[in-house]
Each structure stands twice: as structure tokens, then as C-alpha cells.
Amino acid sequence: MKMITIKRLSDCSFQDAVTAWNRGFTGYYMDAQVTMESFLNRFVSEGLSTELSILAYKENEPIGLVLNGIREINRKRVAWNGGTGVAPEFRGTGVGKLMMTDTFTIYKENGVNMAALEAIKENEKAIKLYQKLGYDIKDQLLIYESSNFSQSISFRGDFSEYGILKVNPSQIQHVPFYKTRLPWQTQWQSVISGEGLIVTDKSGEQIGYALYKQNYNDNGSHVSTTLYQCETLQDRNDKQVIAAYILSHCFSPFDQKLKRMIMNLSHTNQVVISLLHKSGFEKKIEQVYMEKTF
């Protein structure tokens, strides 16, 4: 494309990356603007790479970017597109397709077997572009939130048959029914600074698990909790009670007004969704989860 140059982020400044991000997500479906600090924090916590990410320039002006990371999952190299943005005045000109084509070259150079991304459900133009480029929709993802919350009846029950083990998030991957094919941000690697929780029955069998993170302000006060995974052993008849036990633990204490969020919950997890609805959580965002094989 005339006058458009694609560069690796490793050859650019982070200031240009922040500029490209904020321009690229201007007028987005939610507030996605970042500061240098928040951009760098996200870049590190989500395992993104300067060698794999790219910026688009018109002359010396950053006008777009694609952020990428790669992980080894089940002996396969999985790439994640952590954000594709194009400045408003350049949308519809082919810049997005140009960047994605360059991204695929990077994926192939690095032996990627499967690529994944999420897109806001309403962003039909982006979804259609990804489909033309070989991505398929594999799941519908839901983000729930509650800021005015008190422990409701749906999070109560007879939990006397269960026990809880608090573990490092990395240990969750060893739970026999741990789900590896989930959105990047909900995988244990992205929650390494958070907490892991395993529910056991009286025999010691692992029957549920969660990944979550408590967030604190500069004064050390607990201000929010984000839940990334909440899963139960599927052949159990008491799945709802197990899930309620997990949620009651992750979202406590209930005498504090905290922002509580569930990140990228699969629409198939009806046990958890039912409990959230009964407890007054609101669905804030819907996304599609997409994959492309190489």
C-alpha cells in the first residue's frame, strides 16, 4: 500500500505504540484508551512480544498496530492477537488487512499452529475481515459485572461436603479437567499474579477450580475482584452447588462494596451464568472467540 510502512514493535518506540493504540481504538465500543503505564503493564502481564507485534506508519506517523504473543499449549504453538487497531481516518483503506497479512508471516516464521483472537460481537466489519482471513468463530464470550452487590441466596448452600485448596495459578493447569482452549486472558499464564482455587470433595477428588485476582488501590484497599475461570467437573450432579461455593469464596467479602467482574465467560457455562443472573450481575460486553489453524 502506497506510503504505508510496517515495522516490528522492537524497532519502534513504546510511545509510538501507545499513540497507535489510542488512535486505533478511538470511537471503540468501550473505553480502550491507555497510558504508557497501563499499556506496559498489560503488555507484560499478558505475555505480548515486541518481536511479534507490529506498527503501521504513514511516513513517520503511527496509524495502526497489531499486538501479538505466543504460548506453548498442549505441545502446540498458539498465537494470540491482543489488539488490532487502525486510526479512524485510515479505516476501510486496507491497512487492517495489510497488518494481518504481515502478522501471518510472523506467525509462520515462528512455527505457529493455531492463532486466536477475540472481537466485540457488534464489530461486524472486523469479524467479517477475520473470517475472510481464515478465522472461524468457536465460542461466544460474556463479560459480567456488579458494583452494588450483597451475598444473595444463589451463592449460599450446604458446602460442608467440600474443601478448598488455595494454590498458585500455575498449579491449576494440573487439574484433570482444566480447560486449555480458552481465551488467552483467562489462561493461568495471564493470571500468574492472581490466585488459584481448587474445590475437593470428602474423598479428596478435585471437582472444581477457579482463577481470580483481587485488585488493590495505592492505599492497599481491596477495590475489585476479577474472575477468569470457574469450572466444575462435568459429570457431577452438584455442579451448581460447587459453582456457588467457588463464587462465594472468590467474590468475598460481601460486606464491602467492590467491583466484581467475570472475564470472557463461555456462553456454554450455563451453571455459572445462571448463578450470576440470580445474583444481580449484569452482562456488559459480548465477544466472539475466533481461531485460525496453520
mmCIF file of C-alpha atoms in Angstrom:
data_model
loop_
_atom_site.group_PDB
_atom_site.id
_atom_site.type_symbol
_atom_site.label_atom_id
_atom_site.label_comp_id
_atom_site.label_asym_id
_atom_site.label_seq_id
_atom_site.Cartn_x
_atom_site.Cartn_y
_atom_site.Cartn_z
ATOM 1 C CA MET A 1 0.000 0.000 0.000
ATOM 2 C CA LYS A 2 1.341 3.399 -1.016
ATOM 3 C CA MET A 3 3.225 5.251 1.720
ATOM 4 C CA ILE A 4 2.339 2.669 4.395
ATOM 5 C CA THR A 5 5.250 1.020 6.208
ATOM 6 C CA ILE A 6 5.000 -1.940 8.584
ATOM 7 C CA LYS A 7 7.601 -2.229 11.364
ATOM 8 C CA ARG A 8 8.168 -4.609 14.248
ATOM 9 C CA LEU A 9 7.456 -3.003 17.600
ATOM 10 C CA SER A 10 11.004 -3.958 18.608
ATOM 11 C CA ASP A 11 12.185 -1.383 16.057
ATOM 12 C CA CYS A 12 9.783 1.314 17.288
ATOM 13 C CA SER A 13 9.244 3.298 20.478
ATOM 14 C CA PHE A 14 6.619 2.388 23.043
ATOM 15 C CA GLN A 15 5.383 5.962 22.764
ATOM 16 C CA ASP A 16 4.536 5.274 19.113
ATOM 17 C CA ALA A 17 2.787 2.064 20.186
ATOM 18 C CA VAL A 18 0.679 3.929 22.758
ATOM 19 C CA THR A 19 -0.170 6.584 20.162
ATOM 20 C CA ALA A 20 -1.133 3.921 17.613
ATOM 21 C CA TRP A 21 -3.256 2.099 20.192
ATOM 22 C CA ASN A 22 -5.158 5.173 21.335
ATOM 23 C CA ARG A 23 -5.749 6.339 17.768
ATOM 24 C CA GLY A 24 -6.606 2.822 16.656
ATOM 25 C CA PHE A 25 -9.258 2.401 19.338
ATOM 26 C CA THR A 26 -10.793 5.870 19.048
ATOM 27 C CA GLY A 27 -14.586 5.534 18.887
ATOM 28 C CA TYR A 28 -14.401 1.910 20.033
ATOM 29 C CA TYR A 29 -17.300 0.063 21.656
ATOM 30 C CA MET A 30 -15.819 0.663 25.100
ATOM 31 C CA ASP A 31 -13.183 2.944 26.580
ATOM 32 C CA ALA A 32 -9.892 1.373 25.493
ATOM 33 C CA GLN A 33 -7.606 4.386 25.881
ATOM 34 C CA VAL A 34 -4.323 3.677 27.678
ATOM 35 C CA THR A 35 -1.468 5.481 29.374
ATOM 36 C CA MET A 36 2.136 4.440 28.943
ATOM 37 C CA GLU A 37 1.995 2.748 32.347
ATOM 38 C CA SER A 38 -1.203 0.790 31.701
ATOM 39 C CA PHE A 39 0.000 -0.210 28.231
ATOM 40 C CA LEU A 40 3.297 -1.572 29.567
ATOM 41 C CA ASN A 41 1.585 -3.353 32.468
ATOM 42 C CA ARG A 42 -0.809 -5.093 30.081
ATOM 43 C CA PHE A 43 1.975 -5.877 27.626
ATOM 44 C CA VAL A 44 3.965 -7.701 30.296
ATOM 45 C CA SER A 45 1.103 -9.383 32.179
ATOM 46 C CA GLU A 46 -0.418 -10.833 29.017
ATOM 47 C CA GLY A 47 2.839 -12.140 27.602
ATOM 48 C CA LEU A 48 2.916 -9.966 24.496
ATOM 49 C CA SER A 49 6.098 -9.622 22.448
ATOM 50 C CA THR A 50 7.803 -6.669 20.771
ATOM 51 C CA GLU A 51 9.340 -9.079 18.236
ATOM 52 C CA LEU A 52 5.923 -10.419 17.243
ATOM 53 C CA SER A 53 3.916 -7.166 17.353
ATOM 54 C CA ILE A 54 3.793 -4.615 14.549
ATOM 55 C CA LEU A 55 3.053 -0.950 13.924
ATOM 56 C CA ALA A 56 1.827 0.655 10.714
ATOM 57 C CA TYR A 57 3.162 4.076 9.729
ATOM 58 C CA LYS A 58 2.241 6.620 7.128
ATOM 59 C CA GLU A 59 5.575 8.364 6.707
ATOM 60 C CA ASN A 60 6.557 8.900 10.382
ATOM 61 C CA GLU A 61 3.016 8.841 11.755
ATOM 62 C CA PRO A 62 1.875 5.710 13.680
ATOM 63 C CA ILE A 63 -1.584 4.841 12.343
ATOM 64 C CA GLY A 64 -2.175 1.251 13.403
ATOM 65 C CA LEU A 65 -0.884 -1.752 15.287
ATOM 66 C CA VAL A 66 -1.323 -5.447 15.981
ATOM 67 C CA LEU A 67 -0.134 -6.816 19.333
ATOM 68 C CA ASN A 68 0.869 -10.481 19.426
ATOM 69 C CA GLY A 69 2.098 -13.147 21.804
ATOM 70 C CA ILE A 70 2.869 -16.872 21.506
ATOM 71 C CA ARG A 71 2.480 -19.651 24.070
ATOM 72 C CA GLU A 72 3.159 -23.380 24.046
ATOM 73 C CA ILE A 73 -0.133 -25.127 24.875
ATOM 74 C CA ASN A 74 -0.573 -28.893 24.635
ATOM 75 C CA ARG A 75 2.615 -29.109 22.570
ATOM 76 C CA LYS A 76 1.266 -26.627 20.052
ATOM 77 C CA ARG A 77 2.400 -23.088 19.423
ATOM 78 C CA VAL A 78 -0.600 -20.832 19.920
ATOM 79 C CA ALA A 79 -0.542 -17.164 18.908
ATOM 80 C CA TRP A 80 -2.865 -14.508 20.265
ATOM 81 C CA ASN A 81 -3.805 -11.231 18.653
ATOM 82 C CA GLY A 82 -4.065 -8.961 21.675
ATOM 83 C CA GLY A 83 -5.430 -5.984 19.776
ATOM 84 C CA THR A 84 -5.742 -4.726 16.212
ATOM 85 C CA GLY A 85 -6.353 -1.012 15.835
ATOM 86 C CA VAL A 86 -6.426 1.397 12.895
ATOM 87 C CA ALA A 87 -6.721 5.191 13.158
ATOM 88 C CA PRO A 88 -10.244 6.328 12.137
ATOM 89 C CA GLU A 89 -9.154 8.187 9.003
ATOM 90 C CA PHE A 90 -7.421 5.053 7.684
ATOM 91 C CA ARG A 91 -10.176 2.536 8.378
ATOM 92 C CA GLY A 92 -11.561 0.876 5.282
ATOM 93 C CA THR A 93 -8.395 1.587 3.292
ATOM 94 C CA GLY A 94 -6.848 -1.869 3.620
ATOM 95 C CA VAL A 95 -4.442 -1.067 6.464
ATOM 96 C CA GLY A 96 -6.004 -3.690 8.735
ATOM 97 C CA LYS A 97 -5.705 -6.415 6.107
ATOM 98 C CA LEU A 98 -2.129 -5.351 5.356
ATOM 99 C CA MET A 99 -1.168 -5.642 9.031
ATOM 100 C CA MET A 100 -2.888 -9.011 9.419
ATOM 101 C CA THR A 101 -1.087 -10.367 6.351
ATOM 102 C CA ASP A 102 2.220 -9.302 7.872
ATOM 103 C CA THR A 103 1.144 -10.846 11.180
ATOM 104 C CA PHE A 104 0.526 -14.200 9.472
ATOM 105 C CA THR A 105 4.049 -14.074 8.054
ATOM 106 C CA ILE A 106 5.382 -13.588 11.586
ATOM 107 C CA TYR A 107 3.242 -16.473 12.844
ATOM 108 C CA LYS A 108 4.582 -18.805 10.161
ATOM 109 C CA GLU A 109 8.177 -17.738 10.833
ATOM 110 C CA ASN A 110 7.648 -18.720 14.469
ATOM 111 C CA GLY A 111 6.038 -22.089 13.833
ATOM 112 C CA VAL A 112 2.548 -21.151 14.997
ATOM 113 C CA ASN A 113 -0.002 -23.981 14.769
ATOM 114 C CA MET A 114 -3.075 -22.037 15.789
ATOM 115 C CA ALA A 115 -3.952 -18.353 16.119
ATOM 116 C CA ALA A 116 -6.698 -16.945 18.328
ATOM 117 C CA LEU A 117 -8.368 -13.598 18.948
ATOM 118 C CA GLU A 118 -11.492 -12.037 20.377
ATOM 119 C CA ALA A 119 -13.700 -9.416 18.752
ATOM 120 C CA ILE A 120 -16.598 -7.380 20.101
ATOM 121 C CA LYS A 121 -19.787 -9.038 18.850
ATOM 122 C CA GLU A 122 -21.122 -5.766 17.407
ATOM 123 C CA ASN A 123 -17.919 -5.152 15.443
ATOM 124 C CA GLU A 124 -19.234 -6.924 12.363
ATOM 125 C CA LYS A 125 -16.737 -5.355 9.955
ATOM 126 C CA ALA A 126 -13.774 -6.684 11.934
ATOM 127 C CA ILE A 127 -15.370 -10.118 12.328
ATOM 128 C CA LYS A 128 -16.028 -10.368 8.582
ATOM 129 C CA LEU A 129 -12.419 -9.387 7.853
ATOM 130 C CA TYR A 130 -11.122 -12.064 10.209
ATOM 131 C CA GLN A 131 -13.414 -14.645 8.608
ATOM 132 C CA LYS A 132 -12.121 -13.722 5.149
ATOM 133 C CA LEU A 133 -8.612 -14.218 6.516
ATOM 134 C CA GLY A 134 -9.431 -17.749 7.659
ATOM 135 C CA TYR A 135 -10.629 -17.327 11.251
ATOM 136 C CA ASP A 136 -13.687 -19.254 12.453
ATOM 137 C CA ILE A 137 -15.951 -18.365 15.372
ATOM 138 C CA LYS A 138 -15.530 -21.025 18.067
ATOM 139 C CA ASP A 139 -17.337 -19.520 21.054
ATOM 140 C CA GLN A 140 -19.396 -16.622 22.368
ATOM 141 C CA LEU A 141 -17.845 -14.855 25.353
ATOM 142 C CA LEU A 142 -19.595 -12.840 28.049
ATOM 143 C CA ILE A 143 -18.250 -10.237 30.449
ATOM 144 C CA TYR A 144 -20.333 -9.711 33.592
ATOM 145 C CA GLU A 145 -20.025 -7.012 36.218
ATOM 146 C CA SER A 146 -21.554 -5.972 39.528
ATOM 147 C CA SER A 147 -20.644 -2.933 41.622
ATOM 148 C CA ASN A 148 -23.528 -2.970 44.091
ATOM 149 C CA PHE A 149 -23.540 -6.473 45.462
ATOM 150 C CA SER A 150 -24.590 -8.341 48.571
ATOM 151 C CA GLN A 151 -24.391 -12.085 49.033
ATOM 152 C CA SER A 152 -27.633 -13.452 47.683
ATOM 153 C CA ILE A 153 -29.317 -16.786 48.254
ATOM 154 C CA SER A 154 -27.856 -18.096 44.987
ATOM 155 C CA PHE A 155 -24.340 -18.042 46.457
ATOM 156 C CA ARG A 156 -25.376 -19.931 49.567
ATOM 157 C CA GLY A 157 -25.776 -23.623 50.185
ATOM 158 C CA ASP A 158 -24.593 -26.608 52.152
ATOM 159 C CA PHE A 159 -20.875 -26.571 51.464
ATOM 160 C CA SER A 160 -19.962 -28.929 54.303
ATOM 161 C CA GLU A 161 -19.093 -31.721 51.874
ATOM 162 C CA TYR A 162 -16.371 -29.679 50.195
ATOM 163 C CA GLY A 163 -12.921 -28.348 50.904
ATOM 164 C CA ILE A 164 -10.890 -25.575 49.290
ATOM 165 C CA LEU A 165 -7.214 -25.527 48.411
ATOM 166 C CA LYS A 166 -5.587 -22.188 47.623
ATOM 167 C CA VAL A 167 -2.803 -22.686 45.106
ATOM 168 C CA ASN A 168 -0.501 -20.767 42.816
ATOM 169 C CA PRO A 169 -2.280 -20.126 39.484
ATOM 170 C CA SER A 170 0.304 -22.258 37.668
ATOM 171 C CA GLN A 171 -0.919 -25.326 39.580
ATOM 172 C CA ILE A 172 -4.409 -25.020 38.116
ATOM 173 C CA GLN A 173 -3.127 -26.404 34.797
ATOM 174 C CA HIS A 174 -2.681 -29.786 36.521
ATOM 175 C CA VAL A 175 -6.361 -30.137 37.441
ATOM 176 C CA PRO A 176 -7.520 -33.139 35.343
ATOM 177 C CA PHE A 177 -10.363 -31.203 33.696
ATOM 178 C CA TYR A 178 -8.517 -27.883 33.286
ATOM 179 C CA LYS A 179 -9.619 -26.217 30.060
ATOM 180 C CA THR A 180 -6.706 -25.194 27.866
ATOM 181 C CA ARG A 181 -8.695 -23.999 24.859
ATOM 182 C CA LEU A 182 -9.949 -20.810 26.421
ATOM 183 C CA PRO A 183 -9.346 -17.117 25.672
ATOM 184 C CA TRP A 184 -5.755 -16.036 26.271
ATOM 185 C CA GLN A 185 -6.554 -13.577 29.060
ATOM 186 C CA THR A 186 -8.311 -16.269 31.105
ATOM 187 C CA GLN A 187 -5.450 -18.789 30.946
ATOM 188 C CA TRP A 188 -3.338 -19.295 34.062
ATOM 189 C CA GLN A 189 -0.309 -17.614 32.448
ATOM 190 C CA SER A 190 -2.235 -14.316 32.290
ATOM 191 C CA VAL A 191 -3.348 -14.608 35.928
ATOM 192 C CA ILE A 192 0.040 -15.512 37.389
ATOM 193 C CA SER A 193 -0.160 -12.579 39.828
ATOM 194 C CA GLY A 194 -3.622 -13.677 40.947
ATOM 195 C CA GLU A 195 -4.885 -16.677 42.873
ATOM 196 C CA GLY A 196 -5.871 -20.258 42.154
ATOM 197 C CA LEU A 197 -8.531 -22.216 43.981
ATOM 198 C CA ILE A 198 -9.361 -25.930 43.842
ATOM 199 C CA VAL A 199 -12.501 -27.494 45.338
ATOM 200 C CA THR A 200 -12.325 -31.084 46.576
ATOM 201 C CA ASP A 201 -14.918 -33.497 47.889
ATOM 202 C CA LYS A 202 -14.543 -35.610 51.030
ATOM 203 C CA SER A 203 -12.565 -38.247 49.140
ATOM 204 C CA GLY A 204 -10.074 -35.607 48.009
ATOM 205 C CA GLU A 205 -11.172 -35.681 44.372
ATOM 206 C CA GLN A 206 -10.803 -32.360 42.572
ATOM 207 C CA ILE A 207 -14.299 -31.282 41.495
ATOM 208 C CA GLY A 208 -13.971 -27.566 40.735
ATOM 209 C CA TYR A 209 -11.461 -24.783 40.255
ATOM 210 C CA ALA A 210 -11.142 -21.056 39.745
ATOM 211 C CA LEU A 211 -8.627 -18.456 38.650
ATOM 212 C CA TYR A 212 -9.193 -14.965 40.009
ATOM 213 C CA LYS A 213 -7.418 -11.791 41.012
ATOM 214 C CA GLN A 214 -8.045 -9.272 43.765
ATOM 215 C CA ASN A 215 -7.068 -5.730 42.823
ATOM 216 C CA TYR A 216 -5.914 -3.047 45.260
ATOM 217 C CA ASN A 217 -5.561 0.732 45.064
ATOM 218 C CA ASP A 218 -2.484 2.766 46.014
ATOM 219 C CA ASN A 219 -3.597 2.768 49.650
ATOM 220 C CA GLY A 220 -3.723 -1.020 49.765
ATOM 221 C CA SER A 221 -7.510 -1.203 49.850
ATOM 222 C CA HIS A 222 -9.251 -4.062 48.059
ATOM 223 C CA VAL A 223 -11.326 -2.367 45.340
ATOM 224 C CA SER A 224 -12.222 -5.087 42.839
ATOM 225 C CA THR A 225 -12.074 -8.778 42.027
ATOM 226 C CA THR A 226 -11.914 -10.305 38.554
ATOM 227 C CA LEU A 227 -12.799 -13.953 37.962
ATOM 228 C CA TYR A 228 -11.115 -15.542 34.942
ATOM 229 C CA GLN A 229 -12.186 -19.175 35.157
ATOM 230 C CA CYS A 230 -14.827 -21.022 37.178
ATOM 231 C CA GLU A 231 -15.230 -24.661 36.182
ATOM 232 C CA THR A 232 -16.729 -27.798 37.715
ATOM 233 C CA LEU A 233 -16.314 -31.497 36.972
ATOM 234 C CA GLN A 234 -18.977 -32.084 34.339
ATOM 235 C CA ASP A 235 -20.368 -35.453 35.477
ATOM 236 C CA ARG A 236 -21.283 -34.142 38.953
ATOM 237 C CA ASN A 237 -24.929 -33.780 39.927
ATOM 238 C CA ASP A 238 -23.996 -30.980 42.329
ATOM 239 C CA LYS A 239 -22.322 -28.678 39.775
ATOM 240 C CA GLN A 240 -24.432 -25.680 40.787
ATOM 241 C CA VAL A 241 -23.583 -26.043 44.480
ATOM 242 C CA ILE A 242 -19.879 -26.413 43.655
ATOM 243 C CA ALA A 243 -20.006 -23.309 41.455
ATOM 244 C CA ALA A 244 -21.848 -21.365 44.170
ATOM 245 C CA TYR A 245 -19.155 -22.385 46.663
ATOM 246 C CA ILE A 246 -16.451 -21.126 44.302
ATOM 247 C CA LEU A 247 -18.221 -17.833 43.617
ATOM 248 C CA SER A 248 -18.960 -17.225 47.297
ATOM 249 C CA HIS A 249 -15.259 -17.623 48.043
ATOM 250 C CA CYS A 250 -13.834 -15.649 45.110
ATOM 251 C CA PHE A 251 -16.154 -12.666 45.492
ATOM 252 C CA SER A 252 -15.986 -12.312 49.274
ATOM 253 C CA PRO A 253 -16.007 -10.302 51.472
ATOM 254 C CA PHE A 254 -19.628 -9.369 50.914
ATOM 255 C CA ASP A 255 -19.729 -6.581 53.483
ATOM 256 C CA GLN A 256 -17.601 -4.407 51.169
ATOM 257 C CA LYS A 257 -18.734 -2.562 48.078
ATOM 258 C CA LEU A 258 -16.361 -3.984 45.494
ATOM 259 C CA LYS A 259 -16.412 -4.041 41.729
ATOM 260 C CA ARG A 260 -16.812 -7.690 40.768
ATOM 261 C CA MET A 261 -16.189 -8.843 37.208
ATOM 262 C CA ILE A 262 -16.173 -12.105 35.256
ATOM 263 C CA MET A 263 -13.903 -12.017 32.228
ATOM 264 C CA ASN A 264 -14.717 -13.783 28.940
ATOM 265 C CA LEU A 265 -17.052 -16.443 30.304
ATOM 266 C CA SER A 266 -18.125 -19.001 27.697
ATOM 267 C CA HIS A 267 -21.829 -18.888 26.874
ATOM 268 C CA THR A 268 -21.837 -22.667 27.374
ATOM 269 C CA ASN A 269 -21.084 -22.298 31.112
ATOM 270 C CA GLN A 270 -24.764 -22.115 31.982
ATOM 271 C CA VAL A 271 -24.267 -23.174 35.607
ATOM 272 C CA VAL A 272 -22.227 -20.059 36.388
ATOM 273 C CA ILE A 273 -24.327 -17.799 34.149
ATOM 274 C CA SER A 274 -27.496 -18.839 36.000
ATOM 275 C CA LEU A 275 -25.921 -18.009 39.367
ATOM 276 C CA LEU A 276 -24.703 -14.632 38.121
ATOM 277 C CA HIS A 277 -28.144 -13.658 36.838
ATOM 278 C CA LYS A 278 -29.763 -14.628 40.132
ATOM 279 C CA SER A 279 -27.191 -12.545 41.999
ATOM 280 C CA GLY A 280 -27.765 -9.330 40.072
ATOM 281 C CA PHE A 281 -24.716 -9.352 37.820
ATOM 282 C CA GLU A 282 -25.152 -7.511 34.526
ATOM 283 C CA LYS A 283 -23.841 -8.598 31.155
ATOM 284 C CA LYS A 284 -21.653 -5.730 29.956
ATOM 285 C CA ILE A 285 -19.917 -6.991 26.828
ATOM 286 C CA GLU A 286 -20.289 -9.859 24.374
ATOM 287 C CA GLN A 287 -17.380 -11.054 22.274
ATOM 288 C CA VAL A 288 -16.701 -13.795 19.767
ATOM 289 C CA TYR A 289 -13.720 -16.094 20.205
ATOM 290 C CA MET A 290 -12.085 -16.961 16.880
ATOM 291 C CA GLU A 291 -9.373 -19.382 15.786
ATOM 292 C CA LYS A 292 -7.327 -19.972 12.648
ATOM 293 C CA THR A 293 -5.158 -23.036 12.031
ATOM 294 C CA PHE A 294 -1.864 -23.030 10.153
#
